[in-house]
Tab-separated table of C-alpha atoms in Angstrom:
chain	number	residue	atom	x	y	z
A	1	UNK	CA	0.000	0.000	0.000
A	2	UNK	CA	0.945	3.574	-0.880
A	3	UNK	CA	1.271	6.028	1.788
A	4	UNK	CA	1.260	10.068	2.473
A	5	UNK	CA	3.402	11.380	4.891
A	6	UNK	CA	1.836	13.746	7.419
A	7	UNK	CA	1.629	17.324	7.786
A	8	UNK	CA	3.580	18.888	10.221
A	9	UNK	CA	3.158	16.911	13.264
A	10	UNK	CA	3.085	19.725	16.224
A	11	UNK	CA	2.698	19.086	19.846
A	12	UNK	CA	-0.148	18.455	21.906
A	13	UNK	CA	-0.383	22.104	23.389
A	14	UNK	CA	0.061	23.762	20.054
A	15	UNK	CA	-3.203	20.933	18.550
A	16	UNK	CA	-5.293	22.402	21.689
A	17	UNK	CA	-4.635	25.969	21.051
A	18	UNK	CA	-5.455	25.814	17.788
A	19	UNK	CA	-8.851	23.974	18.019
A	20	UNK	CA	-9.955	26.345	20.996
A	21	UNK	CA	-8.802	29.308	19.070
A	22	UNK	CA	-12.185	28.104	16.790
A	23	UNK	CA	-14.380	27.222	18.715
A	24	UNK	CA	-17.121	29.565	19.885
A	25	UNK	CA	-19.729	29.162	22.697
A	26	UNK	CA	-23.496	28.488	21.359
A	27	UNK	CA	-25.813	31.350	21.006
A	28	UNK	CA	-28.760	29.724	19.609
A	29	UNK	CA	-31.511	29.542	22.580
A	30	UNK	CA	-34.722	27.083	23.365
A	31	UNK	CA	-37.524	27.474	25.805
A	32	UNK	CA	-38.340	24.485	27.696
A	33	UNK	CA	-39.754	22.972	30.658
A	34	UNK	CA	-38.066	23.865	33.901
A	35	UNK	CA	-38.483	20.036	34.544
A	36	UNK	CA	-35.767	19.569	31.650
A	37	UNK	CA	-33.570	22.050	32.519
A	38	UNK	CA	-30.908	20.304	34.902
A	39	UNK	CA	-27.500	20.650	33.867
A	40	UNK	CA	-28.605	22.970	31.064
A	41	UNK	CA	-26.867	26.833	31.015
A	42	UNK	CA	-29.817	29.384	31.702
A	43	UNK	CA	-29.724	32.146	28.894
A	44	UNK	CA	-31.112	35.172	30.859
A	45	UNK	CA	-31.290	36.762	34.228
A	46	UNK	CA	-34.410	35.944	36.375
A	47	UNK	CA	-35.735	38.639	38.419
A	48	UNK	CA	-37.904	37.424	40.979
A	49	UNK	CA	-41.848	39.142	40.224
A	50	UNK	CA	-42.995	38.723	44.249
A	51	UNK	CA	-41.445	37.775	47.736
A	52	UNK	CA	-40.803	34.570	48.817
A	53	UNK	CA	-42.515	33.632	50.609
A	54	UNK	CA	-45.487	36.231	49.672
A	55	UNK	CA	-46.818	36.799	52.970
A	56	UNK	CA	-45.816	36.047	57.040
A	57	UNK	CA	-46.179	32.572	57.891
A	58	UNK	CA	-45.367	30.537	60.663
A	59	UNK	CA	-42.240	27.807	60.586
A	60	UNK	CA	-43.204	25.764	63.442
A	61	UNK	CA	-46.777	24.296	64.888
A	62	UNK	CA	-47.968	26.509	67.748
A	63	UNK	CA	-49.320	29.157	68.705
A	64	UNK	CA	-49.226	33.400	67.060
A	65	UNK	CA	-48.945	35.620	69.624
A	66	UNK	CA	-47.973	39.013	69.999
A	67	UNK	CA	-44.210	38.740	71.191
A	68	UNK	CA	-44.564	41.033	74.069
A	69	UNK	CA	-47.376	39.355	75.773
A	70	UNK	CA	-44.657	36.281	76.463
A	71	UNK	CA	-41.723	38.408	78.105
A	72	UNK	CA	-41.683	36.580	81.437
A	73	UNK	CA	-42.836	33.563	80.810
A	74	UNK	CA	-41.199	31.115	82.621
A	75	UNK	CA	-42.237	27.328	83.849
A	76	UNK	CA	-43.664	28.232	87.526
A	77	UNK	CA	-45.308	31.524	85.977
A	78	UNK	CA	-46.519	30.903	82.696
A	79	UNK	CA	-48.474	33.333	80.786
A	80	UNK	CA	-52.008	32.734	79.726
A	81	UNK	CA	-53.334	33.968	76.689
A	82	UNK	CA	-56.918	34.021	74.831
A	83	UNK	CA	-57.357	31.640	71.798
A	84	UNK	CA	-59.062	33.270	68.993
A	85	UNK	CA	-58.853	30.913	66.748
A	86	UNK	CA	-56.921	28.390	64.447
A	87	UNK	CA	-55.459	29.031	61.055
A	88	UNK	CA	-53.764	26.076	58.865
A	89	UNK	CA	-51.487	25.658	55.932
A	90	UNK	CA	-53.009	27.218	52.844
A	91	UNK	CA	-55.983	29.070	54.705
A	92	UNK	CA	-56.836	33.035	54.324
A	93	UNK	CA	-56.844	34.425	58.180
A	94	UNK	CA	-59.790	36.212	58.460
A	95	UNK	CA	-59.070	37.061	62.108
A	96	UNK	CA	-56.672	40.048	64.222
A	97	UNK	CA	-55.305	39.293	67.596
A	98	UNK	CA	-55.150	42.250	70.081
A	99	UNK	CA	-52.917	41.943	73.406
A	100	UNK	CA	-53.873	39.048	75.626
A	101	UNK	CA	-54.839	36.615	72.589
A	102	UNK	CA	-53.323	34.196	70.390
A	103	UNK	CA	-54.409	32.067	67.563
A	104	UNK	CA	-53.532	28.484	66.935
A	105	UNK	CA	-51.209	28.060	63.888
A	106	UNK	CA	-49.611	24.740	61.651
A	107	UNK	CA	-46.562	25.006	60.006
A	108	UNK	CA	-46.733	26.994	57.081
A	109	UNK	CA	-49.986	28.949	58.137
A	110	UNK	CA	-50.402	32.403	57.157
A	111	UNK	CA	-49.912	34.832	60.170
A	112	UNK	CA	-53.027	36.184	61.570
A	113	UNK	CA	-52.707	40.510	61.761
A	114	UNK	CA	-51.149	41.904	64.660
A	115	UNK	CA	-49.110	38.450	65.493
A	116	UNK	CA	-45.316	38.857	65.322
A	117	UNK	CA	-43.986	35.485	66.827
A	118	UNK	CA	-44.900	31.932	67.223
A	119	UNK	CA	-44.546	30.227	70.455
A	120	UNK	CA	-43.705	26.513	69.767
A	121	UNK	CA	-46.458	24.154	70.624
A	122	UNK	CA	-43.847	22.251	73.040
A	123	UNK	CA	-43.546	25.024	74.906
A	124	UNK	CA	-47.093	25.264	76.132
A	125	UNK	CA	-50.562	23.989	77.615
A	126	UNK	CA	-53.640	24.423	75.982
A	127	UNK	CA	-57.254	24.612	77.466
A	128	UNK	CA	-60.541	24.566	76.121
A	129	UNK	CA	-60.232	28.293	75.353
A	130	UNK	CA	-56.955	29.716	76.591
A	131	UNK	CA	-53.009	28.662	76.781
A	132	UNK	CA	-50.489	28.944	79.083
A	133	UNK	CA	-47.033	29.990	77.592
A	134	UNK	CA	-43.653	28.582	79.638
A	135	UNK	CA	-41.041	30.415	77.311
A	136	UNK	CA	-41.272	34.148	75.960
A	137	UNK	CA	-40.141	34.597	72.279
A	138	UNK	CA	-38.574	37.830	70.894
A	139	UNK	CA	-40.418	39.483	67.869
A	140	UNK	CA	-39.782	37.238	64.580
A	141	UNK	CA	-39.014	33.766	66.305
A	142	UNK	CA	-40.244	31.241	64.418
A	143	UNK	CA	-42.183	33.638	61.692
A	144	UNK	CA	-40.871	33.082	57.838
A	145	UNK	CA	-41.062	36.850	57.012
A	146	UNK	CA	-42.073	37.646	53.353
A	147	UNK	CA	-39.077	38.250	51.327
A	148	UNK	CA	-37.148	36.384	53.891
A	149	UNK	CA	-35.995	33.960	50.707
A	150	UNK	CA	-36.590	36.051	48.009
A	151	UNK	CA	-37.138	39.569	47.735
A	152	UNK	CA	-38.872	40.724	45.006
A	153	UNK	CA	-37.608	42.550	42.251
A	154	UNK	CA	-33.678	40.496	43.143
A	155	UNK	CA	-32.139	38.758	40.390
A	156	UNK	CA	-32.275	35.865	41.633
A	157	UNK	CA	-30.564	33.692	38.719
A	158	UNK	CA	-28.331	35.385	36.160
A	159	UNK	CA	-27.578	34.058	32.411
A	160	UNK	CA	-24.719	31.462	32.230
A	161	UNK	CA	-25.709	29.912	35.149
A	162	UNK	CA	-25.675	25.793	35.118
A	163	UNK	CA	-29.144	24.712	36.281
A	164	UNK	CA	-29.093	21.969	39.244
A	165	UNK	CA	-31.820	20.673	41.351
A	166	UNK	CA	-31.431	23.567	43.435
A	167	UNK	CA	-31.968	26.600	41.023
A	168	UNK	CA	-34.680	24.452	39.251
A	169	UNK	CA	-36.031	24.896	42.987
A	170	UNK	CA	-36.085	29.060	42.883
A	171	UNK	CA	-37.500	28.589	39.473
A	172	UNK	CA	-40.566	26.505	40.497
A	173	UNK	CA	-41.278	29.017	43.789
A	174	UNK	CA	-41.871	31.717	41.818
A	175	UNK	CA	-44.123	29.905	39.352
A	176	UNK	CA	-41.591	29.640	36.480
A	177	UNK	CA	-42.728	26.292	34.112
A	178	UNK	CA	-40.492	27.231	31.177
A	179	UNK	CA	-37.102	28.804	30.989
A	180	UNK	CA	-34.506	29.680	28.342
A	181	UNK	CA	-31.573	27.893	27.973
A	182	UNK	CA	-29.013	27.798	25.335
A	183	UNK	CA	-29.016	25.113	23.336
A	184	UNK	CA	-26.557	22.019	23.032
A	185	UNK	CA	-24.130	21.756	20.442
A	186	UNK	CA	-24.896	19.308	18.007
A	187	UNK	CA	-21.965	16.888	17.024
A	188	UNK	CA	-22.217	14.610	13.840
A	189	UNK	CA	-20.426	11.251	13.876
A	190	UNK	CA	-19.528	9.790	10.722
A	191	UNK	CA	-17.707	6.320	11.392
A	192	UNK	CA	-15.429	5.508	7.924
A	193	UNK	CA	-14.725	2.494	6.272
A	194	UNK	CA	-15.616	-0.177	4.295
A	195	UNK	CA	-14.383	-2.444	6.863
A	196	UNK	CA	-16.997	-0.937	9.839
A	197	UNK	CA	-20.569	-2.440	10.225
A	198	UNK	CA	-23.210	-1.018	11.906
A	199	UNK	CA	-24.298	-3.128	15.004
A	200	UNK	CA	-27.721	-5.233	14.723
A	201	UNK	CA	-26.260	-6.077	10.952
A	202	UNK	CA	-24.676	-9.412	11.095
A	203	UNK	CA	-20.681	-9.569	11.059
A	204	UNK	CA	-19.150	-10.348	7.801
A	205	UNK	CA	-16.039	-11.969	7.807
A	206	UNK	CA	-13.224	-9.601	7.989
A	207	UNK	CA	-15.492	-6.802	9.200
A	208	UNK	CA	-15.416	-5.259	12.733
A	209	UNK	CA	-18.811	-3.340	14.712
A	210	UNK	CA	-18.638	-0.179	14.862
A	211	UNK	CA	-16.955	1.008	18.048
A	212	UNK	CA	-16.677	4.432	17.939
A	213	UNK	CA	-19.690	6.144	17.304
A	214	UNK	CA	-21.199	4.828	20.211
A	215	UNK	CA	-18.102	5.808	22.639
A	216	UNK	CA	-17.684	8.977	21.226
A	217	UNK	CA	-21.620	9.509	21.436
A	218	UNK	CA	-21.940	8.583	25.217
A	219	UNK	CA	-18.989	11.617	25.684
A	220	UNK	CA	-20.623	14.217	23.918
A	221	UNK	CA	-24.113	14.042	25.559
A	222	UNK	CA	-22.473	13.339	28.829
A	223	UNK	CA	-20.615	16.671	28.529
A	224	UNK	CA	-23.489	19.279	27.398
A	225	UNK	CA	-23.734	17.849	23.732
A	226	UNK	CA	-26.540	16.138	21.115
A	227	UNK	CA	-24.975	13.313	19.172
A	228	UNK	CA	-26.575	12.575	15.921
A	229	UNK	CA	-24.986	9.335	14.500
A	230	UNK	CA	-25.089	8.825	10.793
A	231	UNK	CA	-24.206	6.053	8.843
A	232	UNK	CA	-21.011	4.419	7.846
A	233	UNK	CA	-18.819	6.455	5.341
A	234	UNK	CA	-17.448	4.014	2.860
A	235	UNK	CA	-14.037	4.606	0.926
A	236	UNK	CA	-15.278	6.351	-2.070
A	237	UNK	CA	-14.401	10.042	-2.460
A	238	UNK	CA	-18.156	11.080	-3.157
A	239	UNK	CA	-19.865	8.939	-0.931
A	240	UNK	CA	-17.363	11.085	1.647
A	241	UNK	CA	-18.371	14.108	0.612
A	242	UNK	CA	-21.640	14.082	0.778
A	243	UNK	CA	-22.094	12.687	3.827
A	244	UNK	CA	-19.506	15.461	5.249
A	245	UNK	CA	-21.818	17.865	3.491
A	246	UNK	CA	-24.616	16.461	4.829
A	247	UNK	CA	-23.085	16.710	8.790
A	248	UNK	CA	-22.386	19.989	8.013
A	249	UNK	CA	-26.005	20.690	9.838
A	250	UNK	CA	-24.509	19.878	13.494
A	251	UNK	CA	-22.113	22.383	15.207
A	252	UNK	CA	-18.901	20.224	15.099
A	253	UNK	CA	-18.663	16.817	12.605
A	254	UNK	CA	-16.109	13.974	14.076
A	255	UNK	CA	-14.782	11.111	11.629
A	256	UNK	CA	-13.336	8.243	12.966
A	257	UNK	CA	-10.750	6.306	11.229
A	258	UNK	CA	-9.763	7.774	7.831
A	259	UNK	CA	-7.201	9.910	9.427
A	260	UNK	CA	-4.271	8.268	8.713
A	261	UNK	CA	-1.793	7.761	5.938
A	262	UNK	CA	-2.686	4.784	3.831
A	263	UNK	CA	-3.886	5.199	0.466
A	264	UNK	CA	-7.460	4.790	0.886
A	265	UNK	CA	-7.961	7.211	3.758
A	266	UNK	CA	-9.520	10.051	0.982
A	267	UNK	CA	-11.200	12.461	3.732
A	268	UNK	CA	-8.098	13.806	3.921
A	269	UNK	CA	-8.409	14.831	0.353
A	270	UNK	CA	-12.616	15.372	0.897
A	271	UNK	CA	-11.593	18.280	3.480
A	272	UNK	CA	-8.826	19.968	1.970
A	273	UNK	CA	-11.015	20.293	-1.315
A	274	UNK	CA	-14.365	21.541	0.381
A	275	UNK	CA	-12.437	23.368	3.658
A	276	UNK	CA	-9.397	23.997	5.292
A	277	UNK	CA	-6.941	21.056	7.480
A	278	UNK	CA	-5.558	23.449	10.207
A	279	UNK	CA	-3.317	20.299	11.694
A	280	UNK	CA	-2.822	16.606	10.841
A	281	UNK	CA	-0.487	14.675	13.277
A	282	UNK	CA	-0.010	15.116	16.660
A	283	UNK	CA	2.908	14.528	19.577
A	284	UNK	CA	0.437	11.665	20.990
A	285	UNK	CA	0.187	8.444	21.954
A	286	UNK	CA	-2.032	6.884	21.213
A	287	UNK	CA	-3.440	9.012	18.468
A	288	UNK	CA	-0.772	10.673	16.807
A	289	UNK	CA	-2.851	10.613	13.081
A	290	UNK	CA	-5.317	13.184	14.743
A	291	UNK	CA	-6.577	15.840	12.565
A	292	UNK	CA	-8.146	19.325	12.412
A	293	UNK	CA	-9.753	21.646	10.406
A	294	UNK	CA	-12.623	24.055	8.946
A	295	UNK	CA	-15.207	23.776	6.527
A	296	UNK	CA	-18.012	26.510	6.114
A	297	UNK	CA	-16.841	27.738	9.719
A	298	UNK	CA	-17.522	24.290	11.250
A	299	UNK	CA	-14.961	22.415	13.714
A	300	UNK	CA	-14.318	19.215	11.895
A	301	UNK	CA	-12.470	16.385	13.812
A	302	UNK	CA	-10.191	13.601	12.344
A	303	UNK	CA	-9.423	10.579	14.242
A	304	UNK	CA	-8.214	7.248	14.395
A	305	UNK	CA	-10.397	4.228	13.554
A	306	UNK	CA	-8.823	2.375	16.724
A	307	UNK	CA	-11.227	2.675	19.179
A	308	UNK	CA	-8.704	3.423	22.082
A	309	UNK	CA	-7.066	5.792	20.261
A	310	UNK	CA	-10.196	7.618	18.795
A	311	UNK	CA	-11.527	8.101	22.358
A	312	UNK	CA	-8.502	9.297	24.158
A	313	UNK	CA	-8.432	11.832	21.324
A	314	UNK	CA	-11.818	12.956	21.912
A	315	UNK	CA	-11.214	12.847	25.886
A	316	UNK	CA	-8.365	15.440	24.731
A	317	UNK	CA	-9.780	17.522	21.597
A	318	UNK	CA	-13.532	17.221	21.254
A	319	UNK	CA	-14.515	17.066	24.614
A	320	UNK	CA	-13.288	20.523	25.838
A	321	UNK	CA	-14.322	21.884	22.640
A	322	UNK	CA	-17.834	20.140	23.306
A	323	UNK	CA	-18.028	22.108	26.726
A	324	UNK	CA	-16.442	25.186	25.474
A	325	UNK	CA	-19.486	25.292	22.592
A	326	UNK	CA	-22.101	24.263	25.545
A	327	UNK	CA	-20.848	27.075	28.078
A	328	UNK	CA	-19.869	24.656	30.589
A	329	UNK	CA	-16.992	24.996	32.387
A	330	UNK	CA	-13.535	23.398	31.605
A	331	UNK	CA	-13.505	19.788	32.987
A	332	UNK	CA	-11.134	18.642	36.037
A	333	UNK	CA	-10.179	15.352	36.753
A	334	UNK	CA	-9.749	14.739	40.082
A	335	UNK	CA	-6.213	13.386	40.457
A	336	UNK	CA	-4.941	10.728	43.078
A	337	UNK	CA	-1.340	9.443	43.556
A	338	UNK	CA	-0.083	5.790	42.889
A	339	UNK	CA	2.909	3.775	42.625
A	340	UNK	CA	3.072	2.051	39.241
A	341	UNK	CA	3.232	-1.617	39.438
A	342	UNK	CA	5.659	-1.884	36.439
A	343	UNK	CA	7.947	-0.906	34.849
A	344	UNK	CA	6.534	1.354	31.826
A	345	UNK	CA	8.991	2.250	28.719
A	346	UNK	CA	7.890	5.506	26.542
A	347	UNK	CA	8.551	7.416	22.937
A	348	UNK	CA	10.539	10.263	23.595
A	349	UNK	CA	8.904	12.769	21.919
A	350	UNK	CA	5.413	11.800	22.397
A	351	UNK	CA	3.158	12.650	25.022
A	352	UNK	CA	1.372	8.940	26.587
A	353	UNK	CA	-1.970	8.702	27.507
A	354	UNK	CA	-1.427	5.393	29.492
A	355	UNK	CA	-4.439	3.918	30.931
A	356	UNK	CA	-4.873	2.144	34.237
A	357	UNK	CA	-6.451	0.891	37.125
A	358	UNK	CA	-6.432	1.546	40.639
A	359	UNK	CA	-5.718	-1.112	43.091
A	360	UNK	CA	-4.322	-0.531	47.170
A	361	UNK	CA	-2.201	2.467	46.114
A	362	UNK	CA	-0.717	0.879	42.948
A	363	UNK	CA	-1.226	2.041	39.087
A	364	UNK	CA	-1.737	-1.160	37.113
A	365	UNK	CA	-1.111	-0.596	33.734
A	366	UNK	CA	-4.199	-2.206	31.023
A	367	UNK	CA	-3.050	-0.600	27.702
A	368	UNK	CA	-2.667	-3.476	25.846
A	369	UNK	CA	-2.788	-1.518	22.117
A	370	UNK	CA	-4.711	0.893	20.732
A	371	UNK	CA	-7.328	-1.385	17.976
A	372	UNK	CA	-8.752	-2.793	22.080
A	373	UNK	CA	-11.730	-0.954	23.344
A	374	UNK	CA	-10.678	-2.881	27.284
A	375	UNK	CA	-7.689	-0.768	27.407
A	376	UNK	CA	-10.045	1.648	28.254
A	377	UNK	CA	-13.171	-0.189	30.037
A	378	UNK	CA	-11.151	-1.731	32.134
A	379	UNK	CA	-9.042	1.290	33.497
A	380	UNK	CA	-10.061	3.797	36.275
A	381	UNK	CA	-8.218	6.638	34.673
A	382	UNK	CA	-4.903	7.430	33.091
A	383	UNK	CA	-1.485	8.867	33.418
A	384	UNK	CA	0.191	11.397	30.910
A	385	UNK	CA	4.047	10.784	30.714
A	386	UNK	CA	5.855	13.701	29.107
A	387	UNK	CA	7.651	14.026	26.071
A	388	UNK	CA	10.887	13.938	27.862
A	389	UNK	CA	10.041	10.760	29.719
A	390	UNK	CA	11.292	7.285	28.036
A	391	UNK	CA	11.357	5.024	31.281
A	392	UNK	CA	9.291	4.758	34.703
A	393	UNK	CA	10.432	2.769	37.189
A	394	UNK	CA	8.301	0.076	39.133
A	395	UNK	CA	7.329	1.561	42.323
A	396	UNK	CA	7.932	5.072	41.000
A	397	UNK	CA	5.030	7.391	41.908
A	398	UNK	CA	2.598	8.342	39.219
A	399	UNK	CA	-0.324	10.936	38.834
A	400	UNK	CA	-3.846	9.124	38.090
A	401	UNK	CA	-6.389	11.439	36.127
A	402	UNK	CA	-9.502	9.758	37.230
A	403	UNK	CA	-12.001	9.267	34.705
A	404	UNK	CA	-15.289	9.703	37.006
């Protein structure tokens, strides 16, 4: 088989640079259910329209009273009070309390006029018609105040923010259904090659199931993104352009396999005649046939077939650019310390994404090569050994990038 040598290959920091240099956060917006709206980026300021709560209310079961009436209370002199009445949860009061009187409240009743404190139902004795109080409260104890949570008129939730459970909260007390939210970036997978089939066909001989899409998929919409999936991309020049054209519709198109340097590999040629290769050939292993470039102003992504390889490259390239387009922030692995279990040889010159597993302290090596789709299933993370690195000692420690 012929070959083409690569471009330029450039290192890893120079590849990243270059691909966030084009890529530009999403401005298109959707309105949608507030129920839908977790872990989605809000795409205006909400001003809140009326307090929170809207009115007085009492936070514990007991009794309204006027604050003053308790001062002195005390368990051998309790004060008595009038009961005017009983208000619960949800109920209009329809009654005033003057000095001397109380009114029965539940949790989450409406304060009756007049009332400035609630006197905890532990802390007293009821009668047929009166109470006795054993513990003063000061003005305010045990009221919710209106506006206490929200006041109105506060911007309560500003644009950019990521939605979770807790804002979706704020949202729903102030009687917001629907929200805008910026959309997700939509990435198109094209999987390439004669030699892929799509899974539920059955397996020719000398074929392989299409790995990738469904890898690369699970990363984008686990990251702020829409995956749309389209069918395999044979090795015919036309069939590749059209289906690149086609893709063009989503926000970033990714092609797996047809990166590299053999003969038939012709989206190479498909994207330098309809766009623009910015980089092809990176300081990486695995993944070193990675490529980037433009066409119509879209991101499109080049990367090897192997399905280890294709998905540390998106892990590195398409996943920041992913969050970048979705407004989410940058991701951070959380990192743990390990001794390696072996020793691990390296090509100087390269930057390693070696993946492992964790096990009492130690970083177990499972890279076995990069056409395996365990070397990454079966690891908890990875290191990165630097260009400058060739050798590792056994027992030598090790930084883990966790992958969860």
């Amino acid at each position: 088989m012929k070959t083409r040598p690569f471009g330029r290959v450039i290192p890893i920091r120079d590849a990243i640079e270059i691909v966030e240099s084009k890529i530009k956060p999403i401005d298109r917006r959707e309105k949608i259910p507030i129920d839908l709206t977790v872990d989605r980026i809000l795409a205006r300021d909400i001003k809140a329209h009326f307090d929170v709560p809207p009115f007085n209310r009492s936070a514990m079961d007991g009794y309204a009273v006027i604050a003053e009436d308790t001062f002195g209370a005390g368990q051998f002199d309790p004060k008595v009070l009038r009961i005017k009445g009983s208000i619960h949860a949800g109920e209009v009061p329809g009654v005033r309390i003057d000095r001397g009187e109380c009114v029965e409240v539940a949790t989450g009743a409406r304060m009756p006029k007049n009332s400035d404190a609630v006197v905890v139902v532990e802390n007293t004795e009821g009668e047929k018609d009166t109470v006795k109080i054993f513990e003063p409260v000061h003005p305010k104890e045990n009221v919710s105040n209106a506006g206490g949570d929200i006041k109105e008129g506060e911007v309560i939730l500003k644009d950019g923010e990521l939605l979770d459970p807790g804002k979706i909260g704020v949202l729903a007390s102030l009687g917001i259904g629907e929200i805008e939210v910026y959309e997700r970036p939509k990435v198109g997978i094209l999987p390439t090659g004669d030699e892929v089939s799509a899974i539920g066909m059955p397996l020719e001989e000398g074929k392989v199931y299409d790995i990738n899409s469904h890898t690369v998929s699970a990363l984008v919409r686990s990251n702020g993104g829409r995956a749309n999936l389209y069918e395999i991309v044979g090795d015919r020049f036309e069939d590749a352009r059209r289906s690149i054209e086609k893709a063009l519709e989503n926000d970033i198109v990714l092609l797996s396999g047809g990166s590299s340097v053999g003969e038939r590999d012709i989206l190479i040629d498909v994207i330098n005649e309809i766009g623009e290769i910015l980089f092809h050939g990176v300081q990486i292993k695995p993944g070193m046939p990675t490529l980037f470039g433009m066409i119509e102003d879209k991101p499109i992504f080049g990367m090897p077939g192997y399905p280890t390889s294709c998905l540390i490259d998106a892990y590195v390239f398409l996943l920041p650019a992913v969050r970048k387009m979705a407004r989410l922030p940058e991701k951070k692995y959380s990192k743990i310390k390990a001794k390696i279990s072996k020793k691990i040889t390296s090509t100087l010159g390269r930057r390693q994404f070696l993946t492992v597993k964790v096990r009492d302290g130690e970083a177990i090596p499972v890279f076995k090569e990069s056409s395996t789709i365990t070397s990454i299933s079966n690891s908890d993370g990875f290191i990165e050994i630097d260009y400058s690195v060739n050798l590792i000692e056994k027992g030598e420690e090790v930084l883990v990038n966790l992958w969860q």
